[in-house]
Backbone as a chain_set.jsonl record, in Angstrom:
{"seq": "XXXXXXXXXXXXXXXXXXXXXXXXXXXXXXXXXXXXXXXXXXXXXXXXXXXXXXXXXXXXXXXXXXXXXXXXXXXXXXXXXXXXXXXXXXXXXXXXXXXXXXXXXXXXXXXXXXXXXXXXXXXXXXXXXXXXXXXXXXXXXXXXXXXXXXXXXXXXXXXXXXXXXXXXXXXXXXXXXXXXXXXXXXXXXXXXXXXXXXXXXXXXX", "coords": {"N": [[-50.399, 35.621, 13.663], [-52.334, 33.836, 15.493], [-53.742, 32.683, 13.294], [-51.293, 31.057, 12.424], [-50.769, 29.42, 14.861], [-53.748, 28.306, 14.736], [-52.963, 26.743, 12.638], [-51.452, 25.01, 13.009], [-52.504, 23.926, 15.486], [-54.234, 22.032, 14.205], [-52.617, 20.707, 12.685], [-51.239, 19.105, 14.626], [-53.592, 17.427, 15.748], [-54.364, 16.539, 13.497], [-52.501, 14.57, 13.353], [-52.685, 12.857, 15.622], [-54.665, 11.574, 15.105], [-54.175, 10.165, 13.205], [-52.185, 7.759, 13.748], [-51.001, 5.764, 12.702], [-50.393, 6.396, 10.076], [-48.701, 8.776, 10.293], [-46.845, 7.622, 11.583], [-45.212, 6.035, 9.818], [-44.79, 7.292, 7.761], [-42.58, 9.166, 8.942], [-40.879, 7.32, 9.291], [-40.108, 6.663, 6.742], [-39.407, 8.924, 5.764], [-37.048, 9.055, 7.613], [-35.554, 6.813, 7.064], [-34.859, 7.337, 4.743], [-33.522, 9.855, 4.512], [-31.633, 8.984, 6.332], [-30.149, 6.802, 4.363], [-29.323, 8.55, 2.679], [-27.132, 9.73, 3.985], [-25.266, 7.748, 4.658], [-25.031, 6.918, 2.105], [-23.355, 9.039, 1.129], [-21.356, 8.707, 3.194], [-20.226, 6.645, 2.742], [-19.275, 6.666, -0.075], [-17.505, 9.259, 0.216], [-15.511, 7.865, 1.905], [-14.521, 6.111, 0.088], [-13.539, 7.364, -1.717], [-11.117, 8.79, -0.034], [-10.06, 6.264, 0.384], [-9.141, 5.946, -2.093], [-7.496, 8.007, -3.148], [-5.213, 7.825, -0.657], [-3.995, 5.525, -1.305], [-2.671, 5.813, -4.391], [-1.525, 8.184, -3.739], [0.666, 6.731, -2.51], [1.432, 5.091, -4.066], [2.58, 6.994, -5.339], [2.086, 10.22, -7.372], [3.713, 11.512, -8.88], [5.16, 9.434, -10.193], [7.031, 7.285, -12.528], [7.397, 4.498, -14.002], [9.409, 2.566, -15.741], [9.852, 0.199, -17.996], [11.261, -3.161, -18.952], [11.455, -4.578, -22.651], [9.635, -6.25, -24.9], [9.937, -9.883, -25.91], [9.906, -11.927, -28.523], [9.429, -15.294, -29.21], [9.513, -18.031, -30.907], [7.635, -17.676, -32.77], [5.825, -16.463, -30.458], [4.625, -13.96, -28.816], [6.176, -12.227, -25.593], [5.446, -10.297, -24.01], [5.422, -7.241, -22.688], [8.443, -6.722, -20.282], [9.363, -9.139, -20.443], [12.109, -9.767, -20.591], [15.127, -9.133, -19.241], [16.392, -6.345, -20.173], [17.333, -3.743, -19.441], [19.866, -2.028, -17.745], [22.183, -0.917, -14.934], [23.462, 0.861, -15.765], [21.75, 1.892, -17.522], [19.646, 3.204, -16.099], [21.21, 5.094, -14.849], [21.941, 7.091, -16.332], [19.359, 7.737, -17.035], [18.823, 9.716, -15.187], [21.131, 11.176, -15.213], [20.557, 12.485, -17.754], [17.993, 13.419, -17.543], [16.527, 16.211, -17.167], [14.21, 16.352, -15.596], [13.801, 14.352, -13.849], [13.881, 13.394, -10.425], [14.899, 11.882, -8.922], [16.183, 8.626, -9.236], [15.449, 5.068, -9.047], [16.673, 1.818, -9.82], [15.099, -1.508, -10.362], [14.747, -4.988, -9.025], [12.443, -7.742, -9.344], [11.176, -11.031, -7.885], [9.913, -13.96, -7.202], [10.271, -15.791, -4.08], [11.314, -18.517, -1.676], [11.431, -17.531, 1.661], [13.282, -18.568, 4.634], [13.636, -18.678, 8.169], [15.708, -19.98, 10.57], [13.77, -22.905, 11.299], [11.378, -21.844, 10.076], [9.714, -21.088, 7.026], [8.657, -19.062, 4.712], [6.78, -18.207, 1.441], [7.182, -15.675, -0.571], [7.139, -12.592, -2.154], [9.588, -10.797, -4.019], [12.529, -7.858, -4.143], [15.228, -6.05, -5.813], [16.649, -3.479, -4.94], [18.024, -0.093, -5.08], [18.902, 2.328, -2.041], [17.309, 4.357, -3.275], [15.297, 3.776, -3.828], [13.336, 3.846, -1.616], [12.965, 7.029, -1.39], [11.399, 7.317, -3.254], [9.247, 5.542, -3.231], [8.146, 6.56, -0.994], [8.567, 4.803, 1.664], [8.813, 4.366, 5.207], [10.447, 3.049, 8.373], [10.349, 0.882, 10.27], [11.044, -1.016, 12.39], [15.071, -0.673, 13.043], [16.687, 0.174, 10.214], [17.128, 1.194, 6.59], [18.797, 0.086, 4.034], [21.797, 1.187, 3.632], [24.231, 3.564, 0.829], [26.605, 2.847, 1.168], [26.498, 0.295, 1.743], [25.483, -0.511, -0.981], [27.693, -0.014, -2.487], [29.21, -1.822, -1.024], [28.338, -4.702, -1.751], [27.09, -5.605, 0.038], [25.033, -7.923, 1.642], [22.411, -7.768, 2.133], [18.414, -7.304, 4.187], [16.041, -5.895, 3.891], [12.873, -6.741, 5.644], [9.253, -7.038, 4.658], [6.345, -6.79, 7.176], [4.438, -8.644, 7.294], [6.112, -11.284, 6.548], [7.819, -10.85, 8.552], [5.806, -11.577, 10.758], [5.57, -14.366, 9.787], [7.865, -15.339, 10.129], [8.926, -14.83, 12.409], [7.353, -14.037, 14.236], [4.621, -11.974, 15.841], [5.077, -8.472, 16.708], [7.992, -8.619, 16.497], [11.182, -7.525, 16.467], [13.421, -8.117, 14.01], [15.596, -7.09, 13.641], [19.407, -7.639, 12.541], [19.165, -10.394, 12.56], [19.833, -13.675, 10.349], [18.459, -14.296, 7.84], [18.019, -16.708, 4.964], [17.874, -16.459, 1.412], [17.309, -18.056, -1.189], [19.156, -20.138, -0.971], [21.459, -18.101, 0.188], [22.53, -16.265, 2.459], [21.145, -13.228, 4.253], [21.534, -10.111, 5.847], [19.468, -8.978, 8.218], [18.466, -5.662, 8.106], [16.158, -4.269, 8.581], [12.501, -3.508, 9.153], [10.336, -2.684, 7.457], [7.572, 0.036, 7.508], [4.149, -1.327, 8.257], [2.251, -0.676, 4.624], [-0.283, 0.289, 2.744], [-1.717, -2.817, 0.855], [1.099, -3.559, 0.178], [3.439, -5.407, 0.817], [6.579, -6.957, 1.789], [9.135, -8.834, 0.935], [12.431, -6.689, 0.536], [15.313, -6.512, -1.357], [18.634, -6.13, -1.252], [20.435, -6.674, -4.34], [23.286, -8.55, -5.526]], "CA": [[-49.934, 34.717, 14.705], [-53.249, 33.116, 15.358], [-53.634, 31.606, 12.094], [-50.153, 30.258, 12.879], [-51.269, 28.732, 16.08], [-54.713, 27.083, 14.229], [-52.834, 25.758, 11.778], [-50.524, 24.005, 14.468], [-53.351, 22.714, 16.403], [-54.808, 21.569, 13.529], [-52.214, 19.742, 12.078], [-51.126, 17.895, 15.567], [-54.805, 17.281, 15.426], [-54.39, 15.503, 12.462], [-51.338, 13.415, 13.402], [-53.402, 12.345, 16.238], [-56.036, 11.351, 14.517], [-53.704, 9.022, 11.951], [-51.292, 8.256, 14.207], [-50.101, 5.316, 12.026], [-50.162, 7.238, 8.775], [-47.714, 9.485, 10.835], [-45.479, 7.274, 12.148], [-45.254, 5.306, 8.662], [-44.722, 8.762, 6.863], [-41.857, 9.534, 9.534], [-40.354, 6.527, 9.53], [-39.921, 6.757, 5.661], [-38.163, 10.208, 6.385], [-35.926, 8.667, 8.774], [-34.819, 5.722, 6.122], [-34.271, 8.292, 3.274], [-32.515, 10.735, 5.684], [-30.015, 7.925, 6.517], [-29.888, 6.307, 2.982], [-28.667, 9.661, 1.717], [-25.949, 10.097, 4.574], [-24.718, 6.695, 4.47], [-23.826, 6.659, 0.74], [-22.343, 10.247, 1.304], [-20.091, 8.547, 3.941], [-19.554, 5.441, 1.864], [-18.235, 7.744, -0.797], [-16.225, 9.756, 0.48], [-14.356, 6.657, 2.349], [-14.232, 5.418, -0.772], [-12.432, 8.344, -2.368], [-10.273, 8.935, 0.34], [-9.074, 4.914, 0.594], [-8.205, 5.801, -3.713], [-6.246, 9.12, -2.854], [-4.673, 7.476, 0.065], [-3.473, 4.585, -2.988], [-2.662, 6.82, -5.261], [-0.348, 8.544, -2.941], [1.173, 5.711, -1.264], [2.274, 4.715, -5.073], [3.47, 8.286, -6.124], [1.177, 10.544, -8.081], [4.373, 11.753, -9.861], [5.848, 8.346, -10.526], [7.277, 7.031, -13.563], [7.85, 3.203, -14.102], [10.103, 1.887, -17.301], [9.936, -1.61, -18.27], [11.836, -3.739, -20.299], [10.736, -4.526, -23.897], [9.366, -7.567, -25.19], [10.528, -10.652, -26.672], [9.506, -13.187, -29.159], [9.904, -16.991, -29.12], [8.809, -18.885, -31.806], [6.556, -16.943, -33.144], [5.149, -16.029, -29.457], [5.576, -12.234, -27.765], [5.897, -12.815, -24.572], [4.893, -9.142, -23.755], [6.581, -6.191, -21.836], [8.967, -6.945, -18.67], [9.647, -11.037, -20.325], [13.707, -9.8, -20.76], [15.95, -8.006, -18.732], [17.078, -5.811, -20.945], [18.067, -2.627, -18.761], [20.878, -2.039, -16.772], [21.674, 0.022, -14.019], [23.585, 2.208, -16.788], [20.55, 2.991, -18.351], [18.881, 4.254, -15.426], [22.237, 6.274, -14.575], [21.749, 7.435, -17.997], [17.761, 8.611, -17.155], [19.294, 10.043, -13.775], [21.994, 11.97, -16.168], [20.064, 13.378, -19.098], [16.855, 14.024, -17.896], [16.583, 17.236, -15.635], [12.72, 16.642, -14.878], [13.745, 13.373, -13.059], [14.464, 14.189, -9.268], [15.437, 10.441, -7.971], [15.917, 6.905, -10.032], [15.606, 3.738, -8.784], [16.434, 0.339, -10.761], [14.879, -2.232, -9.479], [14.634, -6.867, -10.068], [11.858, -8.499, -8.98], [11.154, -12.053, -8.279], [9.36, -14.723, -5.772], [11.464, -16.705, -3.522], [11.198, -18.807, -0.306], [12.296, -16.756, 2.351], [13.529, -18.869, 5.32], [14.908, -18.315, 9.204], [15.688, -21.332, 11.142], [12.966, -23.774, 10.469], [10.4, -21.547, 9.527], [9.77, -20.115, 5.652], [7.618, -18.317, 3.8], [7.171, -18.021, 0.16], [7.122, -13.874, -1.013], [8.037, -11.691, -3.72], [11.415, -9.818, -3.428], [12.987, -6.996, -5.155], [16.696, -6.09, -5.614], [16.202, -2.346, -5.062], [18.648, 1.01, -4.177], [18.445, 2.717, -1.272], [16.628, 5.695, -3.801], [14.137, 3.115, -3.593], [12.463, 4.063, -0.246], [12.591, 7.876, -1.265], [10.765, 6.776, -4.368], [8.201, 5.106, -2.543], [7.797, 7.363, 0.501], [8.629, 4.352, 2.823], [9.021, 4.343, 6.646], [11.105, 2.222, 8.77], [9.369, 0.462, 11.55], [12.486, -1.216, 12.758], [16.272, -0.249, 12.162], [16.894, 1.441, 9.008], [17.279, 0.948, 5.15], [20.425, 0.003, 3.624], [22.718, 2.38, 2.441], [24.669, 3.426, -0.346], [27.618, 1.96, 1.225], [25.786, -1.433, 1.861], [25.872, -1.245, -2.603], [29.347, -0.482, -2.737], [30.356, -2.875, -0.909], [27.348, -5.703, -1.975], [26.549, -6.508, 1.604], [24.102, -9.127, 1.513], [21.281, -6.639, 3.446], [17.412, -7.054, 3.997], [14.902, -5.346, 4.622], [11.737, -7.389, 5.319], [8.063, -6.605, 5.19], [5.315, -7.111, 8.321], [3.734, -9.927, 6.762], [7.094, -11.767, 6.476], [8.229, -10.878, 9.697], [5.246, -12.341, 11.95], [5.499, -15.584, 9.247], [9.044, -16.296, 10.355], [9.409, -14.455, 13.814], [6.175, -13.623, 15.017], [4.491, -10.566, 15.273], [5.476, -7.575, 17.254], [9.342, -8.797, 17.061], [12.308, -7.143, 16.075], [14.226, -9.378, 13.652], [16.762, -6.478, 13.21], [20.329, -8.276, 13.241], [19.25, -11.422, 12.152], [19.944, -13.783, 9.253], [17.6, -15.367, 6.776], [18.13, -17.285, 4.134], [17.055, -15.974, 0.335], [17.61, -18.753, -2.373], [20.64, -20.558, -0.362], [22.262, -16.907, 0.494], [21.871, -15.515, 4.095], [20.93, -12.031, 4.348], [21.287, -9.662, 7.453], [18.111, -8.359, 8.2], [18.57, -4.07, 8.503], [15.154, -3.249, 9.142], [11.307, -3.922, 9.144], [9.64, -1.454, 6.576], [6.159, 0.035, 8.18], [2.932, -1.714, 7.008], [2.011, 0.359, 4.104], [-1.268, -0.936, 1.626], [-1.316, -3.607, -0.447], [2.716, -3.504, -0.3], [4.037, -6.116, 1.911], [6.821, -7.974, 0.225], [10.729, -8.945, 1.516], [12.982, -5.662, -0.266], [16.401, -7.077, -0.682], [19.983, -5.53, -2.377], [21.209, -8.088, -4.632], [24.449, -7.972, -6.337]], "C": [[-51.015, 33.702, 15.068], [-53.462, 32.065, 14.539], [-52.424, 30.77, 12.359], [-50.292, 29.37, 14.082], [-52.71, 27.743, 15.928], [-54.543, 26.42, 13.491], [-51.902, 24.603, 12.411], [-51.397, 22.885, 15.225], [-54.261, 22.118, 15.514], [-53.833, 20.416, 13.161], [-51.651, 18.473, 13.674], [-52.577, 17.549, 15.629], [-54.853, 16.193, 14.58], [-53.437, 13.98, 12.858], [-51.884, 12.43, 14.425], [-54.43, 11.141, 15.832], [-55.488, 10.015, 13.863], [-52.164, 9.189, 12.411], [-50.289, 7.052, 13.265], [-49.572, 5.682, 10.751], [-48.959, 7.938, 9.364], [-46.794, 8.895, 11.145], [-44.519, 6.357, 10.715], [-44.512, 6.578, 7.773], [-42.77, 9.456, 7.8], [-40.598, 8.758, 9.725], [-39.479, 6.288, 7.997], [-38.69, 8.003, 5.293], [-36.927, 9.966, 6.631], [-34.832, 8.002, 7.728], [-34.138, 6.372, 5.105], [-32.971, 8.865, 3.749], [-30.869, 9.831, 5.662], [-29.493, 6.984, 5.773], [-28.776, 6.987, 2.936], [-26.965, 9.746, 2.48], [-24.779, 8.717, 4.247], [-24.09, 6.623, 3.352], [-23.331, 7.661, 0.863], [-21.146, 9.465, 2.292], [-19.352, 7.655, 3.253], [-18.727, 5.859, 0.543], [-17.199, 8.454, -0.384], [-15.017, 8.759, 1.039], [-13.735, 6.373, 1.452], [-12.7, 6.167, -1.651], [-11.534, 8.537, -1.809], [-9.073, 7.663, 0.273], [-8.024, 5.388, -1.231], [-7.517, 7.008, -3.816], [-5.308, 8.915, -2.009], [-3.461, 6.556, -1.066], [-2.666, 4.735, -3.71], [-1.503, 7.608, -4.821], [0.683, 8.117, -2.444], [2.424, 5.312, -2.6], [2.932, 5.903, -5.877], [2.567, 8.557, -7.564], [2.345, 11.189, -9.707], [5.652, 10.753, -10.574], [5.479, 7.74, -11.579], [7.67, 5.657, -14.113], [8.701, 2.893, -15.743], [10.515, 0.938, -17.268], [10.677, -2.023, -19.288], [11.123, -4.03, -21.579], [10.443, -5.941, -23.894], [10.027, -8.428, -25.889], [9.998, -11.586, -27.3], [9.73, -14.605, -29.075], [9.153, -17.931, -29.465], [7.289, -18.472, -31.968], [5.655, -16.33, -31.874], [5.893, -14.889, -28.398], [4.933, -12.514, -26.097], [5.852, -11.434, -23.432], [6.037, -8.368, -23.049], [7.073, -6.882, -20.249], [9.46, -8.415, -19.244], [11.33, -10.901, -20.337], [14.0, -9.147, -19.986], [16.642, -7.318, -19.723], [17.536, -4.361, -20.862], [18.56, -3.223, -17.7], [20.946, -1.048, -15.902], [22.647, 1.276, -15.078], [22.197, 2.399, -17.661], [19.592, 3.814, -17.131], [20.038, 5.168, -14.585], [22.379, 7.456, -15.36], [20.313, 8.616, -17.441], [18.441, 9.931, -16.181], [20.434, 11.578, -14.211], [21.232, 12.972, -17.096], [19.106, 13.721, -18.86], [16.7, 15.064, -16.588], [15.507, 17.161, -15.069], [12.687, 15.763, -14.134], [14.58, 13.675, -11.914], [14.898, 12.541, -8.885], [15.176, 9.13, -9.085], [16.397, 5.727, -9.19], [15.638, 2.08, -9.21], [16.241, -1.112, -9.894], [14.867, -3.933, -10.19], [13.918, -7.137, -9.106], [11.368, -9.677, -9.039], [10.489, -12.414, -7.354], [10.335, -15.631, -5.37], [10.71, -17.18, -1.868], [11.976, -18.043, 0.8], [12.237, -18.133, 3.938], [14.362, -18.684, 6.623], [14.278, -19.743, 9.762], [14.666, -22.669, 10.617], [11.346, -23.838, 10.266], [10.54, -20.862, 7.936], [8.68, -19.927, 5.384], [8.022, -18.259, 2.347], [6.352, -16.468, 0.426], [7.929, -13.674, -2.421], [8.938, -10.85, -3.026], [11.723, -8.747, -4.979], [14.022, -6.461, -4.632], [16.219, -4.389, -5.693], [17.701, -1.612, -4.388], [18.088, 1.713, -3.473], [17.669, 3.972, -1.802], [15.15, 4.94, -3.709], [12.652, 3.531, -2.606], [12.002, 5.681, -0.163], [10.977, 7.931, -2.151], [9.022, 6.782, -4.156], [7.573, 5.546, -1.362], [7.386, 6.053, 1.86], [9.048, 4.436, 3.966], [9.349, 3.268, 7.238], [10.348, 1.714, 10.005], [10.424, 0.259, 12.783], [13.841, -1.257, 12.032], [16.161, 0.084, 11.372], [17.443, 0.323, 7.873], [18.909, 0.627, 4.508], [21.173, 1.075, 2.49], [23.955, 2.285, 1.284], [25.766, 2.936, -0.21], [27.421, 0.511, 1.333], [25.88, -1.615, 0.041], [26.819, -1.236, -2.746], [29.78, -1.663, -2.167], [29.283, -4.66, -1.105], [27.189, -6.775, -0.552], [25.311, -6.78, 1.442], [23.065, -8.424, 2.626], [19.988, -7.119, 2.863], [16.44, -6.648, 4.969], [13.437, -5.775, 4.16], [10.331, -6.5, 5.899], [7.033, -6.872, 6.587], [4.986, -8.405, 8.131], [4.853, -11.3, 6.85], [7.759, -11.708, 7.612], [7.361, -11.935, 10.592], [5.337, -13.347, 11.169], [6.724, -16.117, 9.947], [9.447, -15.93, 11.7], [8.542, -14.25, 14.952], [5.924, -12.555, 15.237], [5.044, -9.743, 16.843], [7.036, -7.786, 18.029], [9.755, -7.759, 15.818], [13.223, -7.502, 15.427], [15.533, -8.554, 13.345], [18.348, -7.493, 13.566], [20.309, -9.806, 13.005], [19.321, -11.831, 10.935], [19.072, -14.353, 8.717], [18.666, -15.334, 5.335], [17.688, -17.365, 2.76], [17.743, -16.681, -0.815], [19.184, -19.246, -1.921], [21.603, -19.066, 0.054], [21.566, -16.808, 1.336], [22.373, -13.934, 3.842], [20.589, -11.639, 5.699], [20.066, -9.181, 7.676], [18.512, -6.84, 8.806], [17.426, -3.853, 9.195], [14.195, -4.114, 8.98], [10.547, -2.503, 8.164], [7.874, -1.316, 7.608], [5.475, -0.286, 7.42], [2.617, -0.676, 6.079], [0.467, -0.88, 2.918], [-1.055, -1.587, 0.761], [0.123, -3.942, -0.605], [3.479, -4.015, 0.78], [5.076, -7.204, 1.632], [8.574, -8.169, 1.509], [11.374, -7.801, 0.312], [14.332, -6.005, 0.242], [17.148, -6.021, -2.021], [20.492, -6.483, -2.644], [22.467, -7.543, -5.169], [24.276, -8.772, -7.358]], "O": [[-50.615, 32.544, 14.952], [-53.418, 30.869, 14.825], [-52.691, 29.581, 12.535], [-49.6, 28.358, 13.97], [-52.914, 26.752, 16.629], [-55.324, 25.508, 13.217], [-51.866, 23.416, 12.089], [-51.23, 21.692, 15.48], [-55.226, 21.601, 16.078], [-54.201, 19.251, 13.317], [-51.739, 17.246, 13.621], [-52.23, 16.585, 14.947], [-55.306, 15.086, 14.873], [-53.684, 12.787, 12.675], [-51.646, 11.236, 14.241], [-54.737, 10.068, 16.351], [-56.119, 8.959, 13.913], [-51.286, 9.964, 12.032], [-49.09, 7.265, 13.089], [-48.453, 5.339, 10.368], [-47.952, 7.581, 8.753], [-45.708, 9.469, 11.067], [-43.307, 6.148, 10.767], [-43.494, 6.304, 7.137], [-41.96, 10.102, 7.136], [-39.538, 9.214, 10.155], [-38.347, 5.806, 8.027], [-37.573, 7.955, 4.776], [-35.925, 10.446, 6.102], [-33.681, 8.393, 7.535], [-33.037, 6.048, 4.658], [-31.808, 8.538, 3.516], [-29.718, 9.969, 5.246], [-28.551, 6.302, 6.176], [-27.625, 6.566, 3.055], [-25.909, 9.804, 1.851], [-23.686, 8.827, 3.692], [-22.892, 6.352, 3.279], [-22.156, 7.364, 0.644], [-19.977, 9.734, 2.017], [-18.132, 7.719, 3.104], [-17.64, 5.362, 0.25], [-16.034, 8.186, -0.68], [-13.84, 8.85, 0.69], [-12.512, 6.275, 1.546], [-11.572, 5.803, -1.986], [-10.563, 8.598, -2.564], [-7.851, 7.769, 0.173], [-6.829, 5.236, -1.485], [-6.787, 7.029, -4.806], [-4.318, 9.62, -2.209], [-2.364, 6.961, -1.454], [-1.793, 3.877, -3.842], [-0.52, 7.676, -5.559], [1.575, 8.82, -1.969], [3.645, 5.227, -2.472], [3.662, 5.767, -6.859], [2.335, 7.766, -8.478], [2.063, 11.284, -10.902], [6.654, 11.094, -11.202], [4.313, 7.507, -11.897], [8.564, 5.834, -14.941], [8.134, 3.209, -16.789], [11.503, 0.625, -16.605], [10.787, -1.429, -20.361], [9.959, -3.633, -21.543], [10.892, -6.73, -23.062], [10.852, -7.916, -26.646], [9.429, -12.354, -26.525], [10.855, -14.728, -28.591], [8.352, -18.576, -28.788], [6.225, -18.836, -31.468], [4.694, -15.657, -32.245], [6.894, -14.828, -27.683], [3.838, -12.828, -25.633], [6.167, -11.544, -22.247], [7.203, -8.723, -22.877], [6.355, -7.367, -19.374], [10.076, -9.015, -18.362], [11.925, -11.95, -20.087], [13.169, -8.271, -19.744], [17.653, -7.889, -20.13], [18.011, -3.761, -21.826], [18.24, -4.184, -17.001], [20.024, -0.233, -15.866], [22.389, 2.478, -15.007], [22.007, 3.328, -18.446], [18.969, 4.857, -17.328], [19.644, 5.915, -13.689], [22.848, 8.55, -15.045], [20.293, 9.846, -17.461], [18.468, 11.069, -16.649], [20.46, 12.668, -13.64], [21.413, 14.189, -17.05], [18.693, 14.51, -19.709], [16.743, 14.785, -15.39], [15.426, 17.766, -14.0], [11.698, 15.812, -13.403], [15.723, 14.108, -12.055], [15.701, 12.803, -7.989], [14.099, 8.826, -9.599], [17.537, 5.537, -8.768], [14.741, 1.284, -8.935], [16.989, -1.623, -9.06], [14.944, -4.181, -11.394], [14.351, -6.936, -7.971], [10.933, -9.909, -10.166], [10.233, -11.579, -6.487], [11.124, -16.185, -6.135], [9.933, -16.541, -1.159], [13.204, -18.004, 0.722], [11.12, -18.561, 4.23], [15.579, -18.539, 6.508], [13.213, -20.346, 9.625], [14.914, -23.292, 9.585], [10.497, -24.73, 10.243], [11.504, -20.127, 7.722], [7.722, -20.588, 5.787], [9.192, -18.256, 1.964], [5.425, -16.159, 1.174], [8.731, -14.183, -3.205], [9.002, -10.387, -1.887], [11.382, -8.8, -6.16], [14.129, -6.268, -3.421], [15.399, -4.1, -6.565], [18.391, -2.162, -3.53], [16.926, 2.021, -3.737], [17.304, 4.745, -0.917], [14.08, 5.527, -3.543], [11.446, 3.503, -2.85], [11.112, 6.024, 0.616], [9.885, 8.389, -1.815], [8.076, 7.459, -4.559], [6.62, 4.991, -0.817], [6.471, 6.116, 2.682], [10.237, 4.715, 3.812], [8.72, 2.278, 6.867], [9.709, 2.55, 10.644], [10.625, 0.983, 13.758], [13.986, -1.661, 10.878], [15.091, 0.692, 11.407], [17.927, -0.799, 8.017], [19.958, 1.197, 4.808], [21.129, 1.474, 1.326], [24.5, 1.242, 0.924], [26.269, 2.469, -1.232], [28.259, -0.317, 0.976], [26.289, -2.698, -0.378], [27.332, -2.275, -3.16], [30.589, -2.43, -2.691], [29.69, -5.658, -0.511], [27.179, -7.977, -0.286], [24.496, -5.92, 1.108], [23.087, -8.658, 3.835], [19.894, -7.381, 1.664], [16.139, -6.868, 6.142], [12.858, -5.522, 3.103], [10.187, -5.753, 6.867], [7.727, -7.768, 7.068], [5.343, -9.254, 8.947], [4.361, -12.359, 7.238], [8.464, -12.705, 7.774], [7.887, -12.93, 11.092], [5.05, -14.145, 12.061], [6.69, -17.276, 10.36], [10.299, -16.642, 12.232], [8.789, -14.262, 16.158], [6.817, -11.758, 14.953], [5.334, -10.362, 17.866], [7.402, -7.5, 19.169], [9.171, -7.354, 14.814], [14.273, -7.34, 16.049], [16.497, -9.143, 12.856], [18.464, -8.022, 14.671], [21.328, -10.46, 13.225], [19.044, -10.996, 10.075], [18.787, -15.331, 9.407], [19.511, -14.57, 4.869], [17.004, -18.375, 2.591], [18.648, -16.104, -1.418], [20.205, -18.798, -2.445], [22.78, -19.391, 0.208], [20.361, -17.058, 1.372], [23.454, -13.511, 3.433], [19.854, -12.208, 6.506], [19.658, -8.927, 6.543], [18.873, -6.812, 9.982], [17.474, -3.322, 10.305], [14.457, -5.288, 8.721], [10.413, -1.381, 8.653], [7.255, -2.22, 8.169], [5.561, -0.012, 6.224], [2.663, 0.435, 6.606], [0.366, -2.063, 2.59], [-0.317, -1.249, -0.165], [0.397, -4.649, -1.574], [4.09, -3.298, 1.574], [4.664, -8.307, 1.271], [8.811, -7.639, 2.595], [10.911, -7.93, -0.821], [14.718, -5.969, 1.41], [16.714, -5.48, -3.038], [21.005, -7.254, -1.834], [22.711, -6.341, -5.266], [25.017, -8.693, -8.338]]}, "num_chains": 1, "name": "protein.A"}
């Protein structure tokens, strides 16, 4: 115990002695110390924002694109044709037992306009399997249903981004019409912000 007690007052002794060596030496500590934590936090953020991602787009999701097409001697790569229908993904929906939900979808950009404001966005003609698909949430009113395809009621459901462009933010545009390529569409709902995925989601016929 002694020895333990002269080597104590020895070494504050020392620190004394070289008190900038000590504080230089401590200060170095400090910086490392909170290097190390910092990229530990900056990592893990990191990982969580790309599992969050990752999730958001369905870890057990399956996309199928159209094929390509040529034109004059130039391939104009996968997705340049429409060349599925919604019988072929009635078809996937039919024959394949490992597929729990299909959704066929058309995407395009378009001016979206209410009164005499617009926005330009991307749109997609989607079924209501769409939203299971995608594990979306309704912010305001609700998704259009499978009777909204039978009977090709002109329904949309717009994103956040698209809302405060043409209504302003923290409205309700449920009930109203816009205007999508000379066609007016009712507005059903407001989808909740979700990442990266902020778009107008319309049912075309």
């Amino acid at each position: 115990m002694k020895k333990i007690l002269a080597s104590m007052k020895i070494a504050l002794r020392a620190l004394r002695v070289n008190r900038m060596r000590s504080a230089l030496t401590m200060l170095g500590i400090i910086i490392g110390v909170a290097a190390v934590i910092a990229m530990v936090a900056v990592g893990s953020g990191a990982t969580e924002r790309i599992q969050q991602q990752i999730q958001s787009i369905g870890s057990n999701l399956i996309i199928v694109s159209p094929g390509s097409v040529s034109s004059n001697g130039v391939r104009l790569g996968s997705g340049a044709t429409a060349s599925l229908t919604e019988d072929d993904a009635k078809a996937i929906a039919a024959e394949c037992a490992s597929v729990a939900v299909v959704a066929p979808t058309v995407r395009g950009n378009v001016q979206v306009v209410y009164g005499s404001a617009n926005w330009a966005t991307s749109v997609q003609g989607v079924t209501p399997e769409y939203m299971t698909i995608r594990d979306y949430t309704m912010l305001y009113g609700q998704f259009f249903t499978a009777q909204d395809v039978e009977a090709a009621a002109k329904t949309a459901v717009l994103g956040e981004t698209v809302v405060q462009n043409l209504f302003g933010a923290d409205t309700d545009p449920t009930g109203q019409v816009v205007i999508i390529k000379n066609v007016p569409f009712t507005v059903a709902g407001v989808l909740t912000p979700k990442a990266s995925r902020r778009r107008v989601r319309i049912r075309t016929t």
